[in-house]
PDB file of C-alpha atoms in Angstrom:
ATOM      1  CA  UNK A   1     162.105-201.264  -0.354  1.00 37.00           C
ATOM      2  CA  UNK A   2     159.954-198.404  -0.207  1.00 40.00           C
ATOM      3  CA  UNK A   3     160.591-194.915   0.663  1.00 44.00           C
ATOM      4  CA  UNK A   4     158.150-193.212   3.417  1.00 43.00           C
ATOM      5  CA  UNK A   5     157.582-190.085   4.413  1.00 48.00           C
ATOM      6  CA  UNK A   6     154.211-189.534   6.841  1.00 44.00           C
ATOM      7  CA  UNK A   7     153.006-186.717   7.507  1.00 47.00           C
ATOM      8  CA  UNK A   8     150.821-186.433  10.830  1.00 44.00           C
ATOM      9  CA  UNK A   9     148.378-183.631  11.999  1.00 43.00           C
ATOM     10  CA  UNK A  10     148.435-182.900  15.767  1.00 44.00           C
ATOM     11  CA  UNK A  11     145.944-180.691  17.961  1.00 48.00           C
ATOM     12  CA  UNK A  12     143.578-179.375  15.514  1.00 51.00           C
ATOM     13  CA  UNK A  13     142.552-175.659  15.610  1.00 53.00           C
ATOM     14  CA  UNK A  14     139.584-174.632  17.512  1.00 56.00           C
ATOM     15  CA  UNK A  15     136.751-174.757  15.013  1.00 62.00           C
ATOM     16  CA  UNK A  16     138.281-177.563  12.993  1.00 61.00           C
ATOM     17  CA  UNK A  17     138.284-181.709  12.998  1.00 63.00           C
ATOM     18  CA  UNK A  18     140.474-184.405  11.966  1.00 57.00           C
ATOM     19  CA  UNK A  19     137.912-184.502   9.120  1.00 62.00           C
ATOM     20  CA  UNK A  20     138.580-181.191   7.847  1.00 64.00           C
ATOM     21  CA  UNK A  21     142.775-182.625   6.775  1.00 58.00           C
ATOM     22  CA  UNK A  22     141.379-185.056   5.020  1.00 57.00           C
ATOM     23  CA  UNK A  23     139.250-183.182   3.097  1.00 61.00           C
ATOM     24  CA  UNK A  24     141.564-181.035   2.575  1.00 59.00           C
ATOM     25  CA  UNK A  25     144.253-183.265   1.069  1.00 58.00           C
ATOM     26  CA  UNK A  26     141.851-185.288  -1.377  1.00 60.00           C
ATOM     27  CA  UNK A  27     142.714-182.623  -4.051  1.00 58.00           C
ATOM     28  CA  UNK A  28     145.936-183.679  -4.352  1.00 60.00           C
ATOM     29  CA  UNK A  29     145.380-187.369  -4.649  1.00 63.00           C
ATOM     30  CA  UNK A  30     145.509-187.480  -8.607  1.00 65.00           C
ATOM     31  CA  UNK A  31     149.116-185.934  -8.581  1.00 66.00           C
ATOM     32  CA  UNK A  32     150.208-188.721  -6.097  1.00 67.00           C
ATOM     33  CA  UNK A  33     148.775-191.109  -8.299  1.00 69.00           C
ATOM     34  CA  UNK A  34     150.286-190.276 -11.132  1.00 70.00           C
ATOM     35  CA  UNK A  35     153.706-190.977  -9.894  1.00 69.00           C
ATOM     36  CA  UNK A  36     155.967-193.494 -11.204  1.00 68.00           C
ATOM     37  CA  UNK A  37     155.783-196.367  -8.907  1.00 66.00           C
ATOM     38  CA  UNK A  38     152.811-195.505  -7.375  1.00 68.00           C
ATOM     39  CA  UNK A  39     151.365-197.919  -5.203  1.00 66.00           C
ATOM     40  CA  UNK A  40     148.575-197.398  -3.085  1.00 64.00           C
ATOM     41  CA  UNK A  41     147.601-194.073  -0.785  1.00 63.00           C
ATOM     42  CA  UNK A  42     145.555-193.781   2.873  1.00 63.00           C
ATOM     43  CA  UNK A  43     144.645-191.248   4.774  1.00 61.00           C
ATOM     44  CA  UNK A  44     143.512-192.050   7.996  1.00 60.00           C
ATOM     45  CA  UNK A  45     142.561-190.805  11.512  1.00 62.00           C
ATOM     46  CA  UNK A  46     143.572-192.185  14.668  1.00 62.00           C
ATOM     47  CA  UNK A  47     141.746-192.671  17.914  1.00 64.00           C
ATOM     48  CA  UNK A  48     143.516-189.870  19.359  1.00 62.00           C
ATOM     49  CA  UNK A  49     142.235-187.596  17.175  1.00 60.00           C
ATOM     50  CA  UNK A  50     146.065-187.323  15.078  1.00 59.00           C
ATOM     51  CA  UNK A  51     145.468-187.802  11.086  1.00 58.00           C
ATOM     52  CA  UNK A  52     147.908-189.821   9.111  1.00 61.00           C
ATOM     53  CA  UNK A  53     148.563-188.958   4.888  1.00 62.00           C
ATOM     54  CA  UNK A  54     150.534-192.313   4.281  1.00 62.00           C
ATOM     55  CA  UNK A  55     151.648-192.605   0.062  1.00 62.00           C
ATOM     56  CA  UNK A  56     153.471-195.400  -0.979  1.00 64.00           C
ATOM     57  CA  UNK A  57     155.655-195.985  -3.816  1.00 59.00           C
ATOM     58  CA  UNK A  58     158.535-198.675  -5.508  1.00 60.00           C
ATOM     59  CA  UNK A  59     161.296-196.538  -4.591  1.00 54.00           C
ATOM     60  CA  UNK A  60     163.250-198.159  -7.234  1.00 54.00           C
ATOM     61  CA  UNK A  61     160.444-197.683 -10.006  1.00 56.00           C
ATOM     62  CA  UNK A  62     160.350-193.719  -8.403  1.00 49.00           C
ATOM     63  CA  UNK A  63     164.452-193.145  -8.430  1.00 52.00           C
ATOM     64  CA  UNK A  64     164.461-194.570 -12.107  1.00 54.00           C
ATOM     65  CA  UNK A  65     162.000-192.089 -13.427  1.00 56.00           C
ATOM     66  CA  UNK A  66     164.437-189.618 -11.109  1.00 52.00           C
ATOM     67  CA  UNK A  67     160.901-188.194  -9.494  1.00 46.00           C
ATOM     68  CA  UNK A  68     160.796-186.241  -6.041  1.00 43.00           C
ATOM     69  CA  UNK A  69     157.373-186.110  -4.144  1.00 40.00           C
ATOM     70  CA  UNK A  70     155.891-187.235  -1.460  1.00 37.00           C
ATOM     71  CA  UNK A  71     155.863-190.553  -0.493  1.00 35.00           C
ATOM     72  CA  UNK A  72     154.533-193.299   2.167  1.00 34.00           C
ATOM     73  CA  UNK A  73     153.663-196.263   3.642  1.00 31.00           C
ATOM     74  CA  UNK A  74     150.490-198.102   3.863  1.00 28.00           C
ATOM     75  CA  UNK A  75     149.516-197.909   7.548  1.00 31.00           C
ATOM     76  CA  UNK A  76     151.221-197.094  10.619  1.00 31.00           C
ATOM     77  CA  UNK A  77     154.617-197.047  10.873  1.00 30.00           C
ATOM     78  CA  UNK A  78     158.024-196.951  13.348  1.00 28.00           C
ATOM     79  CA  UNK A  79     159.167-193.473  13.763  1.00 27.00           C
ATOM     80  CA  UNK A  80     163.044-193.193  13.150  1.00 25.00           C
ATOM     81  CA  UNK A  81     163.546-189.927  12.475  1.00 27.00           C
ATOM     82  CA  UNK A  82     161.088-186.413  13.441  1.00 28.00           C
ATOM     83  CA  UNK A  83     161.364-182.931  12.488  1.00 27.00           C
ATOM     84  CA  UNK A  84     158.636-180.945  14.398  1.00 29.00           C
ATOM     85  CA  UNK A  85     157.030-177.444  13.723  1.00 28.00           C
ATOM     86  CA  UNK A  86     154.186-175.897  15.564  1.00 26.00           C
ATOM     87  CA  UNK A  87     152.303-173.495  14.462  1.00 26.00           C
ATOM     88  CA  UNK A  88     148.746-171.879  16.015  1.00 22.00           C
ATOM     89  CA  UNK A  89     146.506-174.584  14.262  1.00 28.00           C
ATOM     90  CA  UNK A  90     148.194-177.721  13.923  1.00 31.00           C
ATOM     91  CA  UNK A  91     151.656-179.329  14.460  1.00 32.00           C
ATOM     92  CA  UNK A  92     153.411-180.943  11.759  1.00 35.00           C
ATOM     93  CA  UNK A  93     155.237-184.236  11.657  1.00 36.00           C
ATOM     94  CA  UNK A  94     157.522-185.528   9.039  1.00 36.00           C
ATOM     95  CA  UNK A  95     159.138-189.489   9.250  1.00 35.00           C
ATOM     96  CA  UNK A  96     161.039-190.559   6.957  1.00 34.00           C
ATOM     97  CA  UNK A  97     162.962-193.998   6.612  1.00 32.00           C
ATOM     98  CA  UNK A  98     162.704-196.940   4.585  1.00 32.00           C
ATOM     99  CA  UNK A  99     160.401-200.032   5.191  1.00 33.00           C
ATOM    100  CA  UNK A 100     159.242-203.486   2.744  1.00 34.00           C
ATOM    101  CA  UNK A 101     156.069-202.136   0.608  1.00 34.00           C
ATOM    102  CA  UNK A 102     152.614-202.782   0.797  1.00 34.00           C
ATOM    103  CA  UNK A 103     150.575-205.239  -1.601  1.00 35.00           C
ATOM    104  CA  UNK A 104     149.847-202.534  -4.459  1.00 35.00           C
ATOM    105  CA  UNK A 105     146.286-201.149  -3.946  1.00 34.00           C
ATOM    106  CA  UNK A 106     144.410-198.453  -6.178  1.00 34.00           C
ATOM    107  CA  UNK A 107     144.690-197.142  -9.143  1.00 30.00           C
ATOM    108  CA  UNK A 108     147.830-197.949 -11.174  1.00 32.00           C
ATOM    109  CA  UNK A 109     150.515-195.328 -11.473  1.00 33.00           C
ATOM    110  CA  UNK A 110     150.400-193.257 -14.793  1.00 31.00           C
ATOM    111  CA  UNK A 111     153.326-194.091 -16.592  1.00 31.00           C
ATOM    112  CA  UNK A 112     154.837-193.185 -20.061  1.00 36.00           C
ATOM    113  CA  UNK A 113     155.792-194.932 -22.931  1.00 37.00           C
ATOM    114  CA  UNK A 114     160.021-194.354 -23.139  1.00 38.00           C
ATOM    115  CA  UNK A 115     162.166-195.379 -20.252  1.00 40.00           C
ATOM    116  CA  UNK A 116     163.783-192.632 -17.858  1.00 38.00           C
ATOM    117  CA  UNK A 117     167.131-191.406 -17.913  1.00 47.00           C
ATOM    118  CA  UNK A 118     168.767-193.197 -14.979  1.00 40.00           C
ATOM    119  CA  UNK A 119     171.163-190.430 -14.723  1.00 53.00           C
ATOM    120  CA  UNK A 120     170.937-187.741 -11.835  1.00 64.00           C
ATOM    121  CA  UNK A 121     169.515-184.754 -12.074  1.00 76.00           C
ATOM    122  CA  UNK A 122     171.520-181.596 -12.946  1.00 87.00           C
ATOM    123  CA  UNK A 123     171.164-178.543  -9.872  1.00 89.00           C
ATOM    124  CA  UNK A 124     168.792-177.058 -12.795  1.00 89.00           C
ATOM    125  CA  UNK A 125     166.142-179.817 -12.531  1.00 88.00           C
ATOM    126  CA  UNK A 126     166.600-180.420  -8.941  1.00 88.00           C
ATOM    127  CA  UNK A 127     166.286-176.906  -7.901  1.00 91.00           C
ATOM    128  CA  UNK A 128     162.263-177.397 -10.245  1.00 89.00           C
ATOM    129  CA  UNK A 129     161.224-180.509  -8.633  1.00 88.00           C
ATOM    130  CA  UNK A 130     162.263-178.649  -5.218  1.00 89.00           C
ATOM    131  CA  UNK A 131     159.973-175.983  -5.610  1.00 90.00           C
ATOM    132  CA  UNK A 132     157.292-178.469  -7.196  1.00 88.00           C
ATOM    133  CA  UNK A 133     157.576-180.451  -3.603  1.00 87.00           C
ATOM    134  CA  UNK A 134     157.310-177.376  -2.157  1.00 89.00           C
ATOM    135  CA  UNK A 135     154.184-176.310  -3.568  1.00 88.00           C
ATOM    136  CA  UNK A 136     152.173-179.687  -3.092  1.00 86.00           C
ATOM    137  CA  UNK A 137     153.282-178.548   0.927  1.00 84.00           C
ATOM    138  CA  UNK A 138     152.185-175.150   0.963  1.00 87.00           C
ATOM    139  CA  UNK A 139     148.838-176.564  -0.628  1.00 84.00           C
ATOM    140  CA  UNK A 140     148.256-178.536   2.222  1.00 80.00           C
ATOM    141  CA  UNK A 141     149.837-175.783   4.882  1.00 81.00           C
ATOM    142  CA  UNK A 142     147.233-173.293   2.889  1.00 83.00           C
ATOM    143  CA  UNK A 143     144.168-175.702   3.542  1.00 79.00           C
ATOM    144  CA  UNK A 144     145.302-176.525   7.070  1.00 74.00           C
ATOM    145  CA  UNK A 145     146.563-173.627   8.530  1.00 78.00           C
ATOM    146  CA  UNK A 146     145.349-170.964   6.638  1.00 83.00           C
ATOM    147  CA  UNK A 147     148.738-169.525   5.460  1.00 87.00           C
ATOM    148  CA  UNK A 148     151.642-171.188   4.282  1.00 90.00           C
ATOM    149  CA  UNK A 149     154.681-171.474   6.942  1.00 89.00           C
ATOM    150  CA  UNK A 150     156.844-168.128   6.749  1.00 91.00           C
ATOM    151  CA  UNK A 151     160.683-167.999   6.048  1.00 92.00           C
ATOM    152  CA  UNK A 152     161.264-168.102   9.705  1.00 91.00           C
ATOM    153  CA  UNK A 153     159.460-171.573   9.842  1.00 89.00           C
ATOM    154  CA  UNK A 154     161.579-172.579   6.899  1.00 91.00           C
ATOM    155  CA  UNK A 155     164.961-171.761   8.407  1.00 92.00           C
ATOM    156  CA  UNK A 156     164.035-173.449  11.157  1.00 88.00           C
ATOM    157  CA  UNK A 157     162.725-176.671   9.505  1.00 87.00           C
ATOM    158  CA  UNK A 158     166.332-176.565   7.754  1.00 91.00           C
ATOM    159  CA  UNK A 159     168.166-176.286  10.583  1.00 90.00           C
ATOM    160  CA  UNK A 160     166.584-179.570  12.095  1.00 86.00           C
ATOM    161  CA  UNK A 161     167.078-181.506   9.643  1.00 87.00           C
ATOM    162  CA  UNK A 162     170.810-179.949   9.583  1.00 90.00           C
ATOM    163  CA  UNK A 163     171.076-180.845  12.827  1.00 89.00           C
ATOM    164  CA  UNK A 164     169.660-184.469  12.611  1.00 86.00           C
ATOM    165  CA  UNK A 165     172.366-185.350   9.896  1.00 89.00           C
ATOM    166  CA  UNK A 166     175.373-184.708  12.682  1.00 90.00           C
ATOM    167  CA  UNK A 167     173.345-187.235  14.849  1.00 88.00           C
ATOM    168  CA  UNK A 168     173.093-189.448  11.855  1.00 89.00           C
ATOM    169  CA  UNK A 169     177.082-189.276  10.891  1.00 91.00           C
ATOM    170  CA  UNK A 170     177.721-189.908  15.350  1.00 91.00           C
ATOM    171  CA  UNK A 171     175.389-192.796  14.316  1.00 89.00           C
ATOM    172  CA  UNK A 172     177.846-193.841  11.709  1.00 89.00           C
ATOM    173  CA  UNK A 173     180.771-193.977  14.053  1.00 88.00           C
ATOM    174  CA  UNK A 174     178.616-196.202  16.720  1.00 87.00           C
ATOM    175  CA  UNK A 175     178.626-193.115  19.118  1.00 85.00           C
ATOM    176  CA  UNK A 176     175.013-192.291  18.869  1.00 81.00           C
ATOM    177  CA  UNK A 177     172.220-195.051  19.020  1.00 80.00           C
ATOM    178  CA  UNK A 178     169.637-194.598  16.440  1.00 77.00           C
ATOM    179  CA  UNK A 179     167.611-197.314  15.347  1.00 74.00           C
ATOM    180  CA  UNK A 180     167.006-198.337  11.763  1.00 76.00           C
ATOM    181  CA  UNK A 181     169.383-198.101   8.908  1.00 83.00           C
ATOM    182  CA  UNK A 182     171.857-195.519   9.574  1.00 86.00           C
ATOM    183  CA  UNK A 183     172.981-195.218   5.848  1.00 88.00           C
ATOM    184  CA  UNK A 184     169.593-195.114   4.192  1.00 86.00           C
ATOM    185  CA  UNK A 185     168.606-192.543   7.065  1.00 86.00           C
ATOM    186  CA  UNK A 186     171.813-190.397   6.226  1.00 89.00           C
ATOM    187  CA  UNK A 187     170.975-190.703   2.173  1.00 89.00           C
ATOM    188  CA  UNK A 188     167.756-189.398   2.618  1.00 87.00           C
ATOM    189  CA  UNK A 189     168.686-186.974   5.156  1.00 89.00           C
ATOM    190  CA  UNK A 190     171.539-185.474   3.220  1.00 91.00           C
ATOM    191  CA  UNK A 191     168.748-185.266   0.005  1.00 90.00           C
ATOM    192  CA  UNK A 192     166.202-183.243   2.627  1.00 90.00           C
ATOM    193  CA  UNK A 193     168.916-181.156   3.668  1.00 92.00           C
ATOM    194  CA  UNK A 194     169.493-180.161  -0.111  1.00 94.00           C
ATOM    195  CA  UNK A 195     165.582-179.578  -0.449  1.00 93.00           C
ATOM    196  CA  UNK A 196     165.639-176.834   2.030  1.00 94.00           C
ATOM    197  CA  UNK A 197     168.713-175.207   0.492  1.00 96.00           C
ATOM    198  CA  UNK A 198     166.612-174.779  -2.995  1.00 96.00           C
ATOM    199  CA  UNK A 199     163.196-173.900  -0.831  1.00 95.00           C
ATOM    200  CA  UNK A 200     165.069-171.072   1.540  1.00 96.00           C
ATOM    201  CA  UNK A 201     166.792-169.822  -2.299  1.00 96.00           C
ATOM    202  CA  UNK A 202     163.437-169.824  -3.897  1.00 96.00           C
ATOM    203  CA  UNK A 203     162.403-167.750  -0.841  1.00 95.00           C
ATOM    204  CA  UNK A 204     165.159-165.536  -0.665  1.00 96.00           C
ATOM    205  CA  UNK A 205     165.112-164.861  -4.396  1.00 96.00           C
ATOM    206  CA  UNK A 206     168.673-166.546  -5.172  1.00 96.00           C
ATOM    207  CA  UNK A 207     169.840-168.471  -8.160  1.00 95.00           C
ATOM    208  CA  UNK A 208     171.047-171.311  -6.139  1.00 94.00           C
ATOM    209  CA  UNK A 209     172.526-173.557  -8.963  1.00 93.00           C
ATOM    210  CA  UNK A 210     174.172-170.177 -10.387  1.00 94.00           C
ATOM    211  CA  UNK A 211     175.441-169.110  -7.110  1.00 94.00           C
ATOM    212  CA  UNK A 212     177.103-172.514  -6.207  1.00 93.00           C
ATOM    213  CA  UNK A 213     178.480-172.429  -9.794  1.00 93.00           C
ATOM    214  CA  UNK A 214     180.064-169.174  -9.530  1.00 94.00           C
ATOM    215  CA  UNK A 215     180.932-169.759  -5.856  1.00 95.00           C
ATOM    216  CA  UNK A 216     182.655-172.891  -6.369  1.00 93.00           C
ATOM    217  CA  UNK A 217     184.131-171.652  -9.377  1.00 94.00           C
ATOM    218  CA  UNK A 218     185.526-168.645  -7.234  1.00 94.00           C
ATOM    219  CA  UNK A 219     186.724-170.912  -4.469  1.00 94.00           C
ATOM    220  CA  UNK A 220     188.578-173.303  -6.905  1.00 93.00           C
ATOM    221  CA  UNK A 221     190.347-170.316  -8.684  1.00 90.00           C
ATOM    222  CA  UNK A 222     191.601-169.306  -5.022  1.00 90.00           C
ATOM    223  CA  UNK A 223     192.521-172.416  -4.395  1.00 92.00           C
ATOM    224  CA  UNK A 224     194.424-172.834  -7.332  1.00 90.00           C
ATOM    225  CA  UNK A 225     196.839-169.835  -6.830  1.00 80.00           C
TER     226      UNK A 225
END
């Protein structure tokens, strides 16, 4: 399986084209590329006038190497899941969800010599490929939109995704009809929701994986009597 995540321009700016995204996000092609389990990138724009930034990887290949980034399939694809956020110049789309992978295309993923460590990451390294995700967004928010999006747009891209992961657990329990798989959807939307939590700390200037360490360590000792 692959993982996907596409994200999709709507209503241009006045003064600006389709075009102008694409331009925009060539820069940060040779990052993509050198991803393990790279397979192929497109970047394409629709009749309508909506541009789609489609990356593909082996999403086994990608959770070896225990990578985060961005990541895609080859052409169009079903929408099972969509977090929106307008802004002046363009609206944002992300979907995310799980689909067979392309034929590889392009240049070969990058890849060194010794194999991964299979093991998760610790908070520490989670909380630094966050913010590295983070950044390839605000480069494209910066080229887009002219500005990155501000806290409030941050809070409020958490608390969709937050909100998306109660309709995913009613899913669970057969009381809410989404389509696709329910348990790869939750996965990955339990993973996003942790995402934002190290994005709004890095924000907010907080030591997230010190604060849940002395939190939980506080709780516990309560707890405990």
């Amino acid at each position: 399986m692959a993982q996907v995540l596409e994200i999709t321009t709507l209503r241009p700016a006045p003064g600006r084209t389709p075009e102008d995204f694409v331009t925009a996000n060539a820069d940060i092609d040779d990052y993509l590329r050198r991803q393990p389990g790279f397979l192929g990138r497109r970047i394409a724009v629709r009749d309508d006038g909506t541009v789609v930034d489609v990356v593909a990887y082996d999403s086994m290949a990608h959770a070896r190497a225990g990578a985060g980034g961005i990541t895609g399939e080859m052409g169009d694809s079903p929408v099972h899941d969509t977090i929106d956020q307008t802004s002046v110049d363009w609206q944002l789309t992300t979907v995310l969800h799980e689909v067979e992978p392309p034929a590889p295309s392009g240049t070969p993923a990058v890849r060194d010599g010794a194999e991964p460590d299979p093991a998760g990451q610790t908070l520490a390294q989670a909380d630094a490929t966050a913010r590295e995700v983070r950044a390839l967004y605000e480069q494209i928010e910066q080229r887009v939109l002219g500005r990155t999006w501000t806290l409030p747009e941050l809070a409020v891209g958490f608390t969709n995704d937050a909100a998306y992961v109660g309709r995913l657990v009613l899913a669970a329990e057969h009381t809410w009809d989404i389509s696709g798989d329910v348990d790869a959807e939750l996965r990955h939307k339990l993973a996003e929701n942790m995402w934002w939590l190290f994005v709004l700390a890095d924000k907010l200037g907080v030591d997230l994986p010190a604060a849940y360490a002395e939190t939980m360590a506080k709780i516990g000792g309560g707890l405990r009597g």
